[in-house]
Short mmCIF file of N, CA and C in Angstrom, two decimals:
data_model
loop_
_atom_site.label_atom_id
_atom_site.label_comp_id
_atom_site.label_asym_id
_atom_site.label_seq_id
_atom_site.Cartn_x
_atom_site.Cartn_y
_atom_site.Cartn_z
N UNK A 1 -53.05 -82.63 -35.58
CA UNK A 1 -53.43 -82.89 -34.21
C UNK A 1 -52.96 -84.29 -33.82
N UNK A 2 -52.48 -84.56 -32.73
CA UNK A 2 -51.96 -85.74 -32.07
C UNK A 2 -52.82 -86.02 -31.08
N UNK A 3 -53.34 -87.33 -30.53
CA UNK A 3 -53.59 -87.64 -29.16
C UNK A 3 -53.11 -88.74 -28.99
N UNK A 4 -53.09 -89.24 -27.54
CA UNK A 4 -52.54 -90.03 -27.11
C UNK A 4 -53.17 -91.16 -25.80
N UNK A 5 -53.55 -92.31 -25.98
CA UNK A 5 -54.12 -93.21 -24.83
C UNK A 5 -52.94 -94.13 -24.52
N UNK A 6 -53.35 -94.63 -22.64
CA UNK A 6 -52.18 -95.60 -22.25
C UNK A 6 -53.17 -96.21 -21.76
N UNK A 7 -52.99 -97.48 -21.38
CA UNK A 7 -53.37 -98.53 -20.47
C UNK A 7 -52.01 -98.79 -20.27
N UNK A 8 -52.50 -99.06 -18.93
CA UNK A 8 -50.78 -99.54 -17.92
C UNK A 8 -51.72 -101.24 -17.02
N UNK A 9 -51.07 -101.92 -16.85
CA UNK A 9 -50.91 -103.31 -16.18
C UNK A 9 -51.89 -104.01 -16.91
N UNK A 10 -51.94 -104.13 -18.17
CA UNK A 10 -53.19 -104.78 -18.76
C UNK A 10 -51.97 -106.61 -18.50
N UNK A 11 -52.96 -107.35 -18.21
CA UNK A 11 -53.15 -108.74 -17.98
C UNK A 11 -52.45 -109.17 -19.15
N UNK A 12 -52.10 -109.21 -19.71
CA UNK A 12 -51.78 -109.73 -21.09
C UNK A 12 -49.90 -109.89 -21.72
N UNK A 13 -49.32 -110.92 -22.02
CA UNK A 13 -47.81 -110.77 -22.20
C UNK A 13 -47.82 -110.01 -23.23
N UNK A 14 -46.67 -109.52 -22.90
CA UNK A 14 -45.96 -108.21 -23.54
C UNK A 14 -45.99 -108.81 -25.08
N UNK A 15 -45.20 -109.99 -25.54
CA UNK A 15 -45.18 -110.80 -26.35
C UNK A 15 -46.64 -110.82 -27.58
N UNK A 16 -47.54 -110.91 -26.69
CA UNK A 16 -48.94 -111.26 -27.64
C UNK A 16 -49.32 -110.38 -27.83
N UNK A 17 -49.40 -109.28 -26.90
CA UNK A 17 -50.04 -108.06 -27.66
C UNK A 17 -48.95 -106.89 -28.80
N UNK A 18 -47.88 -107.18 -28.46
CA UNK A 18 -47.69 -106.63 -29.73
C UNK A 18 -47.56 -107.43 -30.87
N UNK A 19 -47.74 -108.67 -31.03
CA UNK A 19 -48.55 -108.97 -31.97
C UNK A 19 -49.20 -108.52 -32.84
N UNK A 20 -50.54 -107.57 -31.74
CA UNK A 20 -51.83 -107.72 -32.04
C UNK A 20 -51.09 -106.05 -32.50
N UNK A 21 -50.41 -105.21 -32.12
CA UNK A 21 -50.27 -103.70 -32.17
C UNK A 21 -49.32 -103.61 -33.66
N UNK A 22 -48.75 -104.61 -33.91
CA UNK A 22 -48.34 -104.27 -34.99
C UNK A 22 -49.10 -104.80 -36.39
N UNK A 23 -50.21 -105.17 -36.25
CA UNK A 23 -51.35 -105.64 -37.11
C UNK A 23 -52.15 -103.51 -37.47
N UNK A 24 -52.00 -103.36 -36.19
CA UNK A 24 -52.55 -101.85 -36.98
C UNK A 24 -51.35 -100.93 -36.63
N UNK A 25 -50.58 -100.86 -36.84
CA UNK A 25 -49.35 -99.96 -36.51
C UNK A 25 -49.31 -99.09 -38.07
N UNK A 26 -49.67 -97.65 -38.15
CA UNK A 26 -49.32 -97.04 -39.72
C UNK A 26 -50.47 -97.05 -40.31
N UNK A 27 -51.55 -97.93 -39.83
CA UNK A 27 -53.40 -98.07 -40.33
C UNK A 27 -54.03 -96.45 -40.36
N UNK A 28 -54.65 -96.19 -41.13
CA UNK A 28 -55.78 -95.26 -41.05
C UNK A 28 -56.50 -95.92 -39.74
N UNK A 29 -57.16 -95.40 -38.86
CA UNK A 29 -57.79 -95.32 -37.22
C UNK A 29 -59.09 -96.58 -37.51
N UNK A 30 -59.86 -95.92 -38.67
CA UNK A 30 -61.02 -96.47 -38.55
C UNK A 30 -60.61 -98.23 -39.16
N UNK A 31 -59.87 -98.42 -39.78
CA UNK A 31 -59.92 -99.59 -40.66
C UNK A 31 -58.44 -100.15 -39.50
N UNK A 32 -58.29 -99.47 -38.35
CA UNK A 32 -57.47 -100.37 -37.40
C UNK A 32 -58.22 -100.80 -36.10
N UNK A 33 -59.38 -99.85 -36.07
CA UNK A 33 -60.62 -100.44 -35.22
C UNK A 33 -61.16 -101.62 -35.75
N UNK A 34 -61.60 -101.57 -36.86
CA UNK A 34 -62.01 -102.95 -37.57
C UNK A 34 -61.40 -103.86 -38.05
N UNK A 35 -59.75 -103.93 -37.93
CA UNK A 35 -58.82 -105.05 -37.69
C UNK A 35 -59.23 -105.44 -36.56
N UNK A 36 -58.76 -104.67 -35.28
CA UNK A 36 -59.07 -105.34 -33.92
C UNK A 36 -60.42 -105.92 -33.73
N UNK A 37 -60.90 -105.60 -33.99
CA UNK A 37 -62.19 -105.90 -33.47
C UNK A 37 -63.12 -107.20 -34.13
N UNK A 38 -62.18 -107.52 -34.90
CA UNK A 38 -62.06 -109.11 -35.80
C UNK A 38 -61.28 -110.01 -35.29
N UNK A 39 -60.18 -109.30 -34.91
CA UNK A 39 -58.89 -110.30 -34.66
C UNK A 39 -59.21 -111.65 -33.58
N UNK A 40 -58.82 -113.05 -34.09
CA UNK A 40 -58.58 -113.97 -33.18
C UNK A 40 -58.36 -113.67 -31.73
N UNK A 41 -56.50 -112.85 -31.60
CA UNK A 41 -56.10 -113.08 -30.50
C UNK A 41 -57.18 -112.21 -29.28
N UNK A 42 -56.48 -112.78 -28.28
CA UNK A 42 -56.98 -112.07 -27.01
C UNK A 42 -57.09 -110.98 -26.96
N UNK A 43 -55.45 -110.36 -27.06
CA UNK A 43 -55.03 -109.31 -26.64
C UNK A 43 -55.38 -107.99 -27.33
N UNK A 44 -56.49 -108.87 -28.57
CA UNK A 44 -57.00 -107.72 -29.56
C UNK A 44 -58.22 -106.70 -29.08
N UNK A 45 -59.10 -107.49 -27.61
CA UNK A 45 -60.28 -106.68 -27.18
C UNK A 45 -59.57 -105.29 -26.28
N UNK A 46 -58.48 -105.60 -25.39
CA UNK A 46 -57.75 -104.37 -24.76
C UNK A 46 -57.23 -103.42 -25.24
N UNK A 47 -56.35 -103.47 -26.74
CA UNK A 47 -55.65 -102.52 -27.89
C UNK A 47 -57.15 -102.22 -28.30
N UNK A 48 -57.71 -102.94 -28.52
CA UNK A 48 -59.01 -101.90 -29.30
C UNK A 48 -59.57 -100.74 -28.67
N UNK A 49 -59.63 -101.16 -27.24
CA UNK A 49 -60.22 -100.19 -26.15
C UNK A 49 -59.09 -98.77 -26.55
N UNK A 50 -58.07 -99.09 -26.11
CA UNK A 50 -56.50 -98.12 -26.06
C UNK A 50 -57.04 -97.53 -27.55
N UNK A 51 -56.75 -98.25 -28.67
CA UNK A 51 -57.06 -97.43 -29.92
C UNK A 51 -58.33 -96.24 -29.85
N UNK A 52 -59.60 -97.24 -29.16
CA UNK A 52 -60.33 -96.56 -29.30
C UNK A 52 -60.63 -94.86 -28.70
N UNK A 53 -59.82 -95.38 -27.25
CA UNK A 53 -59.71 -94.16 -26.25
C UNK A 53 -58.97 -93.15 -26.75
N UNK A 54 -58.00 -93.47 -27.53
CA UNK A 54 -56.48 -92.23 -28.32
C UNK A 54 -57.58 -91.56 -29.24
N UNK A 55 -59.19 -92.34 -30.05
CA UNK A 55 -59.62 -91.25 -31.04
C UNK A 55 -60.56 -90.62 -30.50
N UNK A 56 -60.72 -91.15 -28.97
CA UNK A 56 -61.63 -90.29 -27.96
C UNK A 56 -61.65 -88.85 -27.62
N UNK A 57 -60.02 -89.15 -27.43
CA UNK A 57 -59.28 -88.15 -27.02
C UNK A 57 -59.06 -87.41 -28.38
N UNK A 58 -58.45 -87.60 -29.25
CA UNK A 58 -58.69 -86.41 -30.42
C UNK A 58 -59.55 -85.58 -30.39
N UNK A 59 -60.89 -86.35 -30.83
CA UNK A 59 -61.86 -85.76 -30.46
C UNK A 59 -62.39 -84.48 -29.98
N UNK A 60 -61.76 -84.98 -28.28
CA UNK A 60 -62.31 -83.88 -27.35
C UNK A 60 -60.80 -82.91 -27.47
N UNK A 61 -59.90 -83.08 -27.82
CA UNK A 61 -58.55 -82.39 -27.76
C UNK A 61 -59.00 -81.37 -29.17
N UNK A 62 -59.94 -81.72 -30.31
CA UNK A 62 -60.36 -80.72 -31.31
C UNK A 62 -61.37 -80.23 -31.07
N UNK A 63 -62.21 -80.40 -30.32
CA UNK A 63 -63.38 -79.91 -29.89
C UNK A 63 -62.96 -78.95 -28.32
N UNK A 64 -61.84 -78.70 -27.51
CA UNK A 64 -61.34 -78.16 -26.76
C UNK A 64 -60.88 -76.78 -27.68
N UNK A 65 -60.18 -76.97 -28.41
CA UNK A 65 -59.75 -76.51 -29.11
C UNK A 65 -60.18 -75.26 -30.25
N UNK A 66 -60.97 -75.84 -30.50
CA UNK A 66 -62.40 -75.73 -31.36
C UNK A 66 -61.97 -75.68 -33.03
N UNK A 67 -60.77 -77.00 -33.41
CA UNK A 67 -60.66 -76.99 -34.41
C UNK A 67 -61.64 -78.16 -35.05
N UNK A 68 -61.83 -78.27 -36.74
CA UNK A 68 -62.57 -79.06 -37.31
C UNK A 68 -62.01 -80.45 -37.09
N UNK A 69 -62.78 -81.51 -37.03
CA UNK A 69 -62.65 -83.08 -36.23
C UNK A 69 -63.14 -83.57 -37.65
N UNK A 70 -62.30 -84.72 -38.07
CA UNK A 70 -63.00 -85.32 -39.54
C UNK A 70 -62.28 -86.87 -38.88
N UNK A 71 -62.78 -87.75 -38.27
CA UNK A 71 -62.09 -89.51 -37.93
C UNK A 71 -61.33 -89.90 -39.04
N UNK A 72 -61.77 -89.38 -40.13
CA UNK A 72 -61.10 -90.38 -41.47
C UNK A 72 -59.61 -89.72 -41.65
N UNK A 73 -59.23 -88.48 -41.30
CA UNK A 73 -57.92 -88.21 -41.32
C UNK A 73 -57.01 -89.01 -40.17
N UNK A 74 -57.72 -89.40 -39.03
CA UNK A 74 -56.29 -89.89 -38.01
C UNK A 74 -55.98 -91.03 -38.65
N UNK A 75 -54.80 -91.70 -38.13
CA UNK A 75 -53.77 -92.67 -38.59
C UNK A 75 -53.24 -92.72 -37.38
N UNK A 76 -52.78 -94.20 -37.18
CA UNK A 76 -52.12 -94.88 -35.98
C UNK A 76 -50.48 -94.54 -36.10
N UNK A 77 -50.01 -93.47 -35.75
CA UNK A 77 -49.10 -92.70 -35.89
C UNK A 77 -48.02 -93.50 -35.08
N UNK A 78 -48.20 -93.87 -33.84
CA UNK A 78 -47.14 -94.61 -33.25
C UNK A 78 -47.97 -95.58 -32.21
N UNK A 79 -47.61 -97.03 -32.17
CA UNK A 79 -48.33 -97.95 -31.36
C UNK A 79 -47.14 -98.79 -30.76
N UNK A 80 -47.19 -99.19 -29.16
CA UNK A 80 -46.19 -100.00 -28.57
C UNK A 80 -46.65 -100.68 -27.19
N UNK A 81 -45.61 -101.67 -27.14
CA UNK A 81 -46.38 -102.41 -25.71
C UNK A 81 -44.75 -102.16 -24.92
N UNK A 82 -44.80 -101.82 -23.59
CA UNK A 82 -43.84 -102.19 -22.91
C UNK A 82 -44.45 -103.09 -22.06
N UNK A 83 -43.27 -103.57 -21.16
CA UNK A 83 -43.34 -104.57 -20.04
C UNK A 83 -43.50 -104.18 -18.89
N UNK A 84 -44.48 -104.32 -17.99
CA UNK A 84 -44.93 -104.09 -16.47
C UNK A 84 -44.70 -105.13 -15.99
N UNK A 85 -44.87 -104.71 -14.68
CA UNK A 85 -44.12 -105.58 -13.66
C UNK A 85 -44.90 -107.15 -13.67
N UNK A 86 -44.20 -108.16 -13.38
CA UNK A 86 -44.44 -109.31 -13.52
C UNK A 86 -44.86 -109.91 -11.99
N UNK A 87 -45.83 -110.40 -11.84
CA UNK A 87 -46.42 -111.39 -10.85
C UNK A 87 -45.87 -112.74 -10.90
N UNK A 88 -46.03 -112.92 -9.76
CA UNK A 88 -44.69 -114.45 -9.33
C UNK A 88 -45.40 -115.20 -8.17
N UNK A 89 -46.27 -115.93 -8.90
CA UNK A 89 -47.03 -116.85 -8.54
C UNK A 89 -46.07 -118.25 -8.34
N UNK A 90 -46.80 -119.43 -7.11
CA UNK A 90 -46.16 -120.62 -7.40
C UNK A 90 -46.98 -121.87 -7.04
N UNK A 91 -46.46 -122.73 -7.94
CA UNK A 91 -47.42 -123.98 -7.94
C UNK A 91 -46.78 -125.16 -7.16
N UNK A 92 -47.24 -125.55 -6.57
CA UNK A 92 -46.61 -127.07 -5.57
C UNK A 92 -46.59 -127.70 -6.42
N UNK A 93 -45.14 -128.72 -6.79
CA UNK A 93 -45.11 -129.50 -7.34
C UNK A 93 -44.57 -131.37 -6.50
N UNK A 94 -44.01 -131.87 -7.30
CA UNK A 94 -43.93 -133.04 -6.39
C UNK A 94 -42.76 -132.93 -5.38
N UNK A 95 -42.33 -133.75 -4.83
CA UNK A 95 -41.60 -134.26 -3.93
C UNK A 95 -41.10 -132.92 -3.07
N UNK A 96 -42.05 -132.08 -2.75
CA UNK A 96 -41.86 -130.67 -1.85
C UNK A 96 -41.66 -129.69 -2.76
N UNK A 97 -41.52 -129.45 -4.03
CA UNK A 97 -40.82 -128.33 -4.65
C UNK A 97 -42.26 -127.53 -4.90
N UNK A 98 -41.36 -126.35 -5.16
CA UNK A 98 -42.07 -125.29 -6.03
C UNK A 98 -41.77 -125.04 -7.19
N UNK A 99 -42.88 -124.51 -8.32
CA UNK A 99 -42.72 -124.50 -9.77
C UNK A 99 -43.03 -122.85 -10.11
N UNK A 100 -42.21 -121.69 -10.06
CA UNK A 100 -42.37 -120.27 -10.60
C UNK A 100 -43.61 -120.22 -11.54
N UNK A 101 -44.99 -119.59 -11.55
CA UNK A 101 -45.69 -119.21 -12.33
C UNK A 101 -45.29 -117.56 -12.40
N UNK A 102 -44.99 -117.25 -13.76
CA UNK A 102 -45.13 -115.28 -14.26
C UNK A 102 -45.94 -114.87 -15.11
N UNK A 103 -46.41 -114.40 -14.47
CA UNK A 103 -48.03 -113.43 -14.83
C UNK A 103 -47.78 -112.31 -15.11
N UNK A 104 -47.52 -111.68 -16.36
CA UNK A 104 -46.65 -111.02 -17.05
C UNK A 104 -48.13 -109.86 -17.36
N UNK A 105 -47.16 -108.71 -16.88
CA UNK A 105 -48.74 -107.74 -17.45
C UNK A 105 -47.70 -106.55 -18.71
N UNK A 106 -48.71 -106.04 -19.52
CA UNK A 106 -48.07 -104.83 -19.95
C UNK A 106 -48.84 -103.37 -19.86
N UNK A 107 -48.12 -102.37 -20.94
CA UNK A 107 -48.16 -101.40 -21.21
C UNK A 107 -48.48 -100.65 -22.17
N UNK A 108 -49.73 -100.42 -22.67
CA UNK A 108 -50.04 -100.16 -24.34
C UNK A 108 -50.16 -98.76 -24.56
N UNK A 109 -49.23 -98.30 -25.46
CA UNK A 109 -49.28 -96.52 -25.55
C UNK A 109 -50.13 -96.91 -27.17
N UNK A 110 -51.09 -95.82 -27.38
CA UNK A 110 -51.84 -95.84 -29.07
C UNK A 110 -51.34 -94.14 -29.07
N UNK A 111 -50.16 -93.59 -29.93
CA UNK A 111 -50.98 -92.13 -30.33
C UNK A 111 -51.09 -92.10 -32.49
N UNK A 112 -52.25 -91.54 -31.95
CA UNK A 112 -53.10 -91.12 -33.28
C UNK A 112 -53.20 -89.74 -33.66
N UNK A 113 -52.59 -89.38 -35.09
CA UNK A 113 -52.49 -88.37 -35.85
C UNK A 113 -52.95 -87.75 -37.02
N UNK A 114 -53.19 -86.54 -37.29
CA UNK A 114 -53.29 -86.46 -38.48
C UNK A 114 -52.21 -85.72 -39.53
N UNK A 115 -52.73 -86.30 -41.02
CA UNK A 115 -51.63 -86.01 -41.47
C UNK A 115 -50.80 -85.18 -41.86
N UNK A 116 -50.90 -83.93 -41.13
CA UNK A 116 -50.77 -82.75 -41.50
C UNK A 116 -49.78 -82.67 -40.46
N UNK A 117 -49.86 -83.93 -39.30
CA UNK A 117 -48.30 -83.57 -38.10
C UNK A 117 -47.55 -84.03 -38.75
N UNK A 118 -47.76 -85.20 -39.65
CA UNK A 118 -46.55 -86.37 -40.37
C UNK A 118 -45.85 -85.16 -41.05
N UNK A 119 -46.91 -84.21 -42.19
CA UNK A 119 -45.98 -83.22 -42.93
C UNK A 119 -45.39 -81.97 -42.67
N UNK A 120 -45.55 -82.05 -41.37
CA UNK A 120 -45.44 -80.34 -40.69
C UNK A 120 -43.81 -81.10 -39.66
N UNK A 121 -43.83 -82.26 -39.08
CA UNK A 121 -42.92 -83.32 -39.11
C UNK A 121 -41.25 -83.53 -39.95
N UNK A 122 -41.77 -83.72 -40.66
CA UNK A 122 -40.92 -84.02 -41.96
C UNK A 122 -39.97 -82.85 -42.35
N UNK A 123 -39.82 -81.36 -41.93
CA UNK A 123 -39.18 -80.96 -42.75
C UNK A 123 -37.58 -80.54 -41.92
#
């Protein structure tokens, strides 16, 4: 079983949060919830949400379904940040000028699998 969560325009540079996405990228689900949810950076409380929402969605995608749901089989099967559109702010600076501020948002895809797509996958 596969599912899949996005957050689109999250506040955060593209730059830092994948950072934070390749800290659980290939993790078993549960022990990449409890990376994030430790982690220093910022950008670690928004990927946690995204992580968390992709095993939400399993979940209800096996329970739709009405196959057996066990958390300890998913794995962070594929994790990525793209780049959303950038905000273009500006700051007065001296002698009349303006100084470009970019307020850089992204794009966080989490999908989570189990391992039976990796081997059904593979051949």
């Amino acid at each position: 079983m596969e599912a899949k969560a996005i957050a689109r325009y999250l506040r955060v540079t593209p730059m830092k949060a994948r950072r934070v996405v390749d800290l659980v990228r290939g993790k078993q689900a549960n022990e990449a919830l409890a990376i994030l949810k430790f982690a220093q950076q910022g950008a670690a409380d928004p990927v946690y949400k995204v992580l968390a929402s992709a095993v939400s969605n399993a979940r209800e995608k096996a329970d739709r379904e009405g196959l057996a749901f066990n958390e300890e089989e998913l794995f962070v099967s594929e994790a990525f940040v793209d780049e959303g559109p950038t905000m273009k702010r500006y700051q007065p600076r001296a002698q009349g000028r303006a100084f470009e501020i970019k307020k850089r948002t992204s794009h966080v895809t989490m999908i989570v699998a189990t391992d039976e797509d990796q081997k059904g996958g593979t051949n």
